[in-house]
Amino acid sequence: MSMLDKRMTPAEIVGELKDGMTLGIGGWGPRRKPMALVREILRSDLKDLTIVAYGGADVGMLCAGGKVKKLVFAFVSLDAIPLEPWFRKAREAGQIEVLELDEGMFQWGLKAAAFGLPFLPTRVGLGTDLADLGGLKHVQSPYDDGEVLIAMPALKLDAALLHVNRSDWRGNVQLFGPDVYYDEWFAKAAARTYVSCEELVDRMEDHYPDTAQANVFERCFVSGVTHIPCGAHPSSMPPAYGWDMKAFKAYTDAAKDPGDWNAVKDRFVGADEAAYLESVGGKEAVAALPLPVF
């Protein structure tokens, strides 16, 4: 039983991460980000990370906090605020190495890692500078067509962090909302995957057998589970709560000159997760955030 029980504290999860790791962060821009685990990293001494993400405030905060050595990304955006401000400061200052990819190339890299392949051929990125700037290679089809394609290398992850709607203590997860993005590919591309969840139950099949289709990847890919209600804030967590645009605007304003992260870190990270949640109005305030309509 103890070997099957994957429950951990956020501090225990971050304690298993090491300097220099390649860390994938699930979600998409300001949606379904494991922000509580990101904040736990910001409270730690971790450094020199390679971050792989469809980025939002997770990437911006980690760049501002000096945790990032290299960033592999397709975009870093807060949607209504198009360019994540703290990422922009780090990029313009030359503080981080980057590998910029098209959204499809990025997905293909995760899938190559998940399949245990060194690369996957793709047409995505042909005719752009992304392959040349990223040092990517080309490969020719061995068949009669002889087509030349980009060989998108596998984005192998030492660990992945995800935030899910539900989990049980064995690592069975359920994700809801109109789009779960590519969380399943982050999980499968990683040597170890850690999930934070809005709701933790005993055995998923006993509590929610009618929503088994929401289990988008198998529990064998999950190494640790932690229960953190509102753990995606200020990003959205459909259908539980929307993004906190007021918080995002305050976060963006704080990046304006002089834009000293150390002066504002306590405001956006907090001494611990309980203090952070209290500072944004508690669970009730987060639960009341409306889902964005597109």
Coordinates of C-alpha atoms in Angstrom, one line a residue:
M1 CA 0.0 0.0 0.0
S2 CA 2.8 2.5 0.9
M3 CA 4.5 1.9 -2.4
L4 CA 1.2 2.8 -4.2
D5 CA 0.6 5.9 -2.2
K6 CA 2.0 8.8 -4.2
R7 CA 0.9 11.6 -1.9
M8 CA 3.6 14.2 -1.2
T9 CA 3.8 17.8 0.1
P10 CA 4.7 20.5 -2.4
A11 CA 8.0 20.9 -0.5
E12 CA 8.7 17.2 -0.9
I13 CA 8.1 17.4 -4.7
V14 CA 10.4 20.3 -5.1
G15 CA 12.9 18.5 -2.9
E16 CA 13.2 15.8 -5.5
L17 CA 14.1 18.4 -8.2
K18 CA 17.8 19.2 -8.7
D19 CA 19.8 22.1 -10.1
G20 CA 20.3 21.9 -13.8
M21 CA 17.2 19.7 -14.5
T22 CA 15.0 20.0 -17.6
L23 CA 11.6 20.7 -16.2
G24 CA 8.4 20.7 -18.3
I25 CA 5.4 22.7 -17.1
G26 CA 2.0 21.8 -18.4
G27 CA -0.9 24.1 -19.1
W28 CA -1.1 26.8 -21.8
G29 CA -0.3 30.5 -21.2
P30 CA -2.7 31.7 -18.5
R31 CA -4.6 28.4 -18.4
R32 CA -4.3 25.4 -16.1
K33 CA -0.8 26.2 -14.9
P34 CA 0.6 24.4 -11.8
M35 CA 1.3 27.8 -10.2
A36 CA 1.4 26.6 -6.6
L37 CA 4.3 24.3 -7.5
V38 CA 6.0 27.1 -9.4
R39 CA 5.7 29.3 -6.3
E40 CA 7.3 26.5 -4.3
I41 CA 10.2 26.4 -6.7
L42 CA 10.6 30.2 -6.2
R43 CA 10.8 29.6 -2.4
S44 CA 13.6 27.1 -2.9
D45 CA 17.3 27.3 -3.8
L46 CA 16.8 25.5 -7.2
K47 CA 18.7 27.1 -10.1
D48 CA 20.1 26.6 -13.6
L49 CA 16.8 25.0 -14.8
T50 CA 15.9 24.3 -18.4
I51 CA 12.2 25.1 -18.6
V52 CA 10.0 23.6 -21.4
A53 CA 6.6 25.2 -21.6
Y54 CA 3.8 26.8 -23.5
G55 CA 4.6 29.7 -21.2
G56 CA 2.6 32.1 -19.1
A57 CA 3.3 33.6 -15.7
D58 CA 5.0 30.3 -14.7
V59 CA 7.9 31.1 -17.1
G60 CA 7.9 34.8 -16.3
M61 CA 8.2 34.3 -12.5
L62 CA 10.9 31.7 -12.9
C63 CA 12.9 34.0 -15.2
A64 CA 12.5 36.9 -12.8
G65 CA 13.5 34.7 -9.9
G66 CA 16.8 33.7 -11.5
K67 CA 15.8 30.0 -11.8
V68 CA 16.1 29.6 -15.5
K69 CA 19.3 28.9 -17.5
K70 CA 17.5 28.0 -20.7
L71 CA 14.0 28.2 -22.0
V72 CA 12.4 26.0 -24.6
F73 CA 9.1 27.7 -25.7
A74 CA 6.5 28.2 -28.3
F75 CA 5.2 31.5 -26.7
V76 CA 5.1 33.2 -23.3
S77 CA 1.9 35.1 -23.1
L78 CA -0.9 36.1 -20.7
D79 CA -3.4 36.2 -23.7
A80 CA -5.1 39.5 -22.9
I81 CA -1.7 40.8 -22.0
P82 CA 0.1 39.5 -25.2
L83 CA 3.7 39.4 -24.0
E84 CA 4.6 38.2 -20.5
P85 CA 6.5 41.1 -19.0
W86 CA 9.0 39.4 -16.8
F87 CA 10.0 37.0 -19.5
R88 CA 10.4 40.0 -21.8
K89 CA 12.8 41.7 -19.4
A90 CA 14.9 38.5 -19.1
R91 CA 15.0 37.9 -22.8
E92 CA 15.8 41.5 -23.7
A93 CA 18.6 41.5 -21.1
G94 CA 20.1 38.3 -22.5
Q95 CA 19.8 36.6 -19.2
I96 CA 18.6 33.3 -20.6
E97 CA 19.4 30.9 -23.4
V98 CA 16.4 30.1 -25.6
L99 CA 15.1 27.6 -28.1
E100 CA 12.1 29.1 -29.8
L101 CA 9.7 26.7 -31.6
D102 CA 6.5 26.8 -33.5
E103 CA 3.6 25.5 -31.4
G104 CA 3.4 22.3 -33.6
M105 CA 7.2 21.7 -33.5
F106 CA 7.0 21.9 -29.7
Q107 CA 4.2 19.4 -29.5
W108 CA 6.1 17.1 -31.9
G109 CA 9.2 17.3 -29.6
L110 CA 7.1 16.2 -26.6
K111 CA 5.6 13.3 -28.6
A112 CA 9.0 12.1 -29.8
A113 CA 10.2 12.0 -26.2
A114 CA 7.0 10.2 -25.2
F115 CA 7.5 7.6 -27.9
G116 CA 11.1 7.1 -26.9
L117 CA 12.3 8.4 -30.3
P118 CA 15.3 10.7 -31.0
F119 CA 13.2 12.9 -33.3
L120 CA 10.0 13.0 -35.4
P121 CA 9.9 14.4 -38.9
T122 CA 7.6 17.3 -39.6
R123 CA 6.7 19.9 -42.2
V124 CA 6.0 22.4 -39.4
G125 CA 8.7 25.1 -39.4
L126 CA 9.8 24.7 -43.0
G127 CA 10.3 28.0 -44.7
T128 CA 11.0 29.8 -41.4
D129 CA 14.2 30.7 -39.5
L130 CA 13.2 28.6 -36.5
A131 CA 15.1 25.5 -37.6
D132 CA 18.2 27.4 -38.4
L133 CA 18.1 29.6 -35.3
G134 CA 17.5 26.5 -33.2
G135 CA 20.2 24.4 -34.8
L136 CA 17.7 21.8 -35.9
K137 CA 18.5 19.3 -38.6
H138 CA 16.7 18.2 -41.7
V139 CA 16.0 14.6 -42.8
Q140 CA 15.0 13.2 -46.2
S141 CA 12.3 10.7 -46.7
P142 CA 13.8 7.2 -47.7
Y143 CA 10.7 6.6 -49.9
D144 CA 10.1 7.5 -53.5
D145 CA 8.8 11.0 -52.6
G146 CA 12.3 12.0 -51.2
E147 CA 10.6 14.9 -49.2
V148 CA 12.9 16.9 -47.0
L149 CA 11.5 17.5 -43.5
I150 CA 12.6 19.0 -40.2
A151 CA 13.8 16.5 -37.7
M152 CA 12.3 17.8 -34.5
P153 CA 14.4 16.5 -31.7
A154 CA 12.8 14.8 -28.6
L155 CA 12.1 17.2 -25.8
K156 CA 13.1 14.8 -23.0
L157 CA 12.1 16.0 -19.5
D158 CA 13.7 15.1 -16.2
A159 CA 10.4 16.0 -14.6
A160 CA 7.0 17.5 -15.4
L161 CA 4.7 19.6 -13.3
L162 CA 0.9 19.6 -13.9
H163 CA -2.2 20.8 -12.2
V164 CA -5.3 18.6 -12.6
N165 CA -8.9 18.8 -11.5
R166 CA -8.9 15.5 -9.6
S167 CA -6.5 12.8 -8.5
D168 CA -6.4 9.9 -6.2
W169 CA -3.5 8.8 -4.0
R170 CA -2.4 6.3 -6.7
G171 CA -2.0 8.9 -9.4
N172 CA -5.2 8.4 -11.3
V173 CA -6.1 11.9 -12.6
Q174 CA -9.1 13.6 -14.2
L175 CA -8.8 16.7 -16.3
F176 CA -11.9 18.8 -17.4
G177 CA -12.6 21.8 -19.5
P178 CA -12.9 22.5 -23.2
D179 CA -9.2 21.7 -23.7
V180 CA -6.6 19.8 -21.6
Y181 CA -3.9 21.2 -23.9
Y182 CA -0.9 18.9 -24.0
D183 CA -0.6 17.8 -20.4
E184 CA -0.7 14.1 -21.3
W185 CA 2.4 14.6 -23.5
F186 CA 4.3 16.4 -20.8
A187 CA 3.5 13.5 -18.5
K188 CA 4.7 10.9 -21.0
A189 CA 7.8 12.8 -22.1
A190 CA 9.1 13.1 -18.5
A191 CA 11.1 10.7 -16.4
R192 CA 9.0 11.7 -13.4
T193 CA 5.7 13.6 -13.3
Y194 CA 4.2 15.4 -10.3
V195 CA 0.7 16.6 -10.2
S196 CA -1.1 19.1 -7.9
C197 CA -4.9 18.7 -7.8
E198 CA -8.0 20.7 -6.9
E199 CA -9.6 17.6 -5.4
L200 CA -8.0 14.5 -3.9
V201 CA -10.1 11.3 -3.5
D202 CA -9.4 7.8 -2.3
R203 CA -10.0 5.6 -5.3
M204 CA -11.1 7.3 -8.4
E205 CA -13.2 4.4 -9.6
D206 CA -15.2 4.4 -6.4
H207 CA -15.9 8.1 -6.5
Y208 CA -16.2 9.1 -10.1
P209 CA -16.6 6.0 -12.4
D210 CA -18.8 7.9 -14.8
T211 CA -16.0 10.3 -15.8
A212 CA -13.3 7.7 -16.5
Q213 CA -12.8 9.3 -20.0
A214 CA -11.3 12.3 -18.2
N215 CA -8.3 10.2 -17.2
V216 CA -6.1 11.3 -20.1
F217 CA -2.9 9.5 -19.1
E218 CA -2.2 6.4 -17.0
R219 CA -1.1 6.5 -13.3
C220 CA 2.1 4.8 -14.2
F221 CA 3.4 8.1 -15.4
V222 CA 2.7 9.9 -12.1
S223 CA 5.4 9.9 -9.4
G224 CA 3.8 12.2 -6.9
V225 CA 0.5 13.9 -6.1
T226 CA -0.2 16.9 -3.9
H227 CA -3.6 18.4 -2.9
I228 CA -3.6 22.2 -3.5
P229 CA -7.0 23.7 -4.0
C230 CA -6.8 26.9 -6.1
G231 CA -3.3 25.8 -7.1
A232 CA -3.6 27.2 -10.7
H233 CA -4.3 30.8 -9.5
P234 CA -3.8 33.3 -11.1
S235 CA -4.2 31.1 -14.2
S236 CA -7.6 29.6 -15.0
M237 CA -8.8 26.1 -14.0
P238 CA -11.9 25.2 -16.0
P239 CA -14.6 24.5 -15.0
A240 CA -13.7 25.5 -11.4
Y241 CA -12.5 29.1 -11.9
G242 CA -11.3 31.5 -14.4
W243 CA -8.1 33.5 -14.6
D244 CA -7.6 36.5 -12.3
M245 CA -7.0 39.3 -14.7
K246 CA -6.8 41.8 -11.9
A247 CA -3.9 39.9 -10.4
F248 CA -2.2 39.6 -13.9
K249 CA -2.5 43.3 -14.4
A250 CA -0.9 44.0 -11.0
Y251 CA 1.8 41.5 -11.8
T252 CA 2.4 43.2 -15.2
D253 CA 2.5 46.7 -13.7
A254 CA 5.2 45.5 -11.2
A255 CA 7.5 44.7 -14.1
K256 CA 7.6 48.4 -15.2
D257 CA 10.7 50.3 -14.4
P258 CA 12.5 49.7 -12.1
G259 CA 10.9 46.3 -12.2
D260 CA 12.8 44.8 -9.3
W261 CA 11.5 41.3 -8.7
N262 CA 13.0 41.1 -5.2
A263 CA 11.0 44.1 -4.2
V264 CA 7.7 42.5 -5.3
K265 CA 8.4 38.7 -4.9
D266 CA 6.6 38.4 -1.5
R267 CA 3.5 39.9 -3.1
F268 CA 3.3 37.3 -5.9
V269 CA 4.8 34.3 -4.2
G270 CA 4.1 34.5 -0.5
A271 CA 5.9 32.9 2.4
D272 CA 3.9 29.8 1.8
E273 CA 0.8 28.7 -0.2
A274 CA -1.6 29.4 2.7
A275 CA -0.3 33.0 3.0
Y276 CA -0.5 33.5 -0.8
L277 CA -4.1 32.2 -1.0
E278 CA -5.1 34.5 1.9
S279 CA -3.5 37.5 0.1
V280 CA -5.8 37.0 -3.0
G281 CA -9.0 36.6 -1.0
G282 CA -9.0 32.9 -0.1
K283 CA -10.7 30.0 -1.8
E284 CA -14.1 31.8 -2.1
A285 CA -12.6 34.7 -4.1
V286 CA -10.8 32.3 -6.4
A287 CA -13.9 30.1 -6.9
A288 CA -15.9 33.2 -7.9
L289 CA -13.5 34.2 -10.7
P290 CA -15.6 33.9 -14.0
L291 CA -14.4 31.7 -16.8
P292 CA -13.3 33.8 -19.8
V293 CA -15.6 33.7 -22.9
F294 CA -14.1 33.6 -26.4

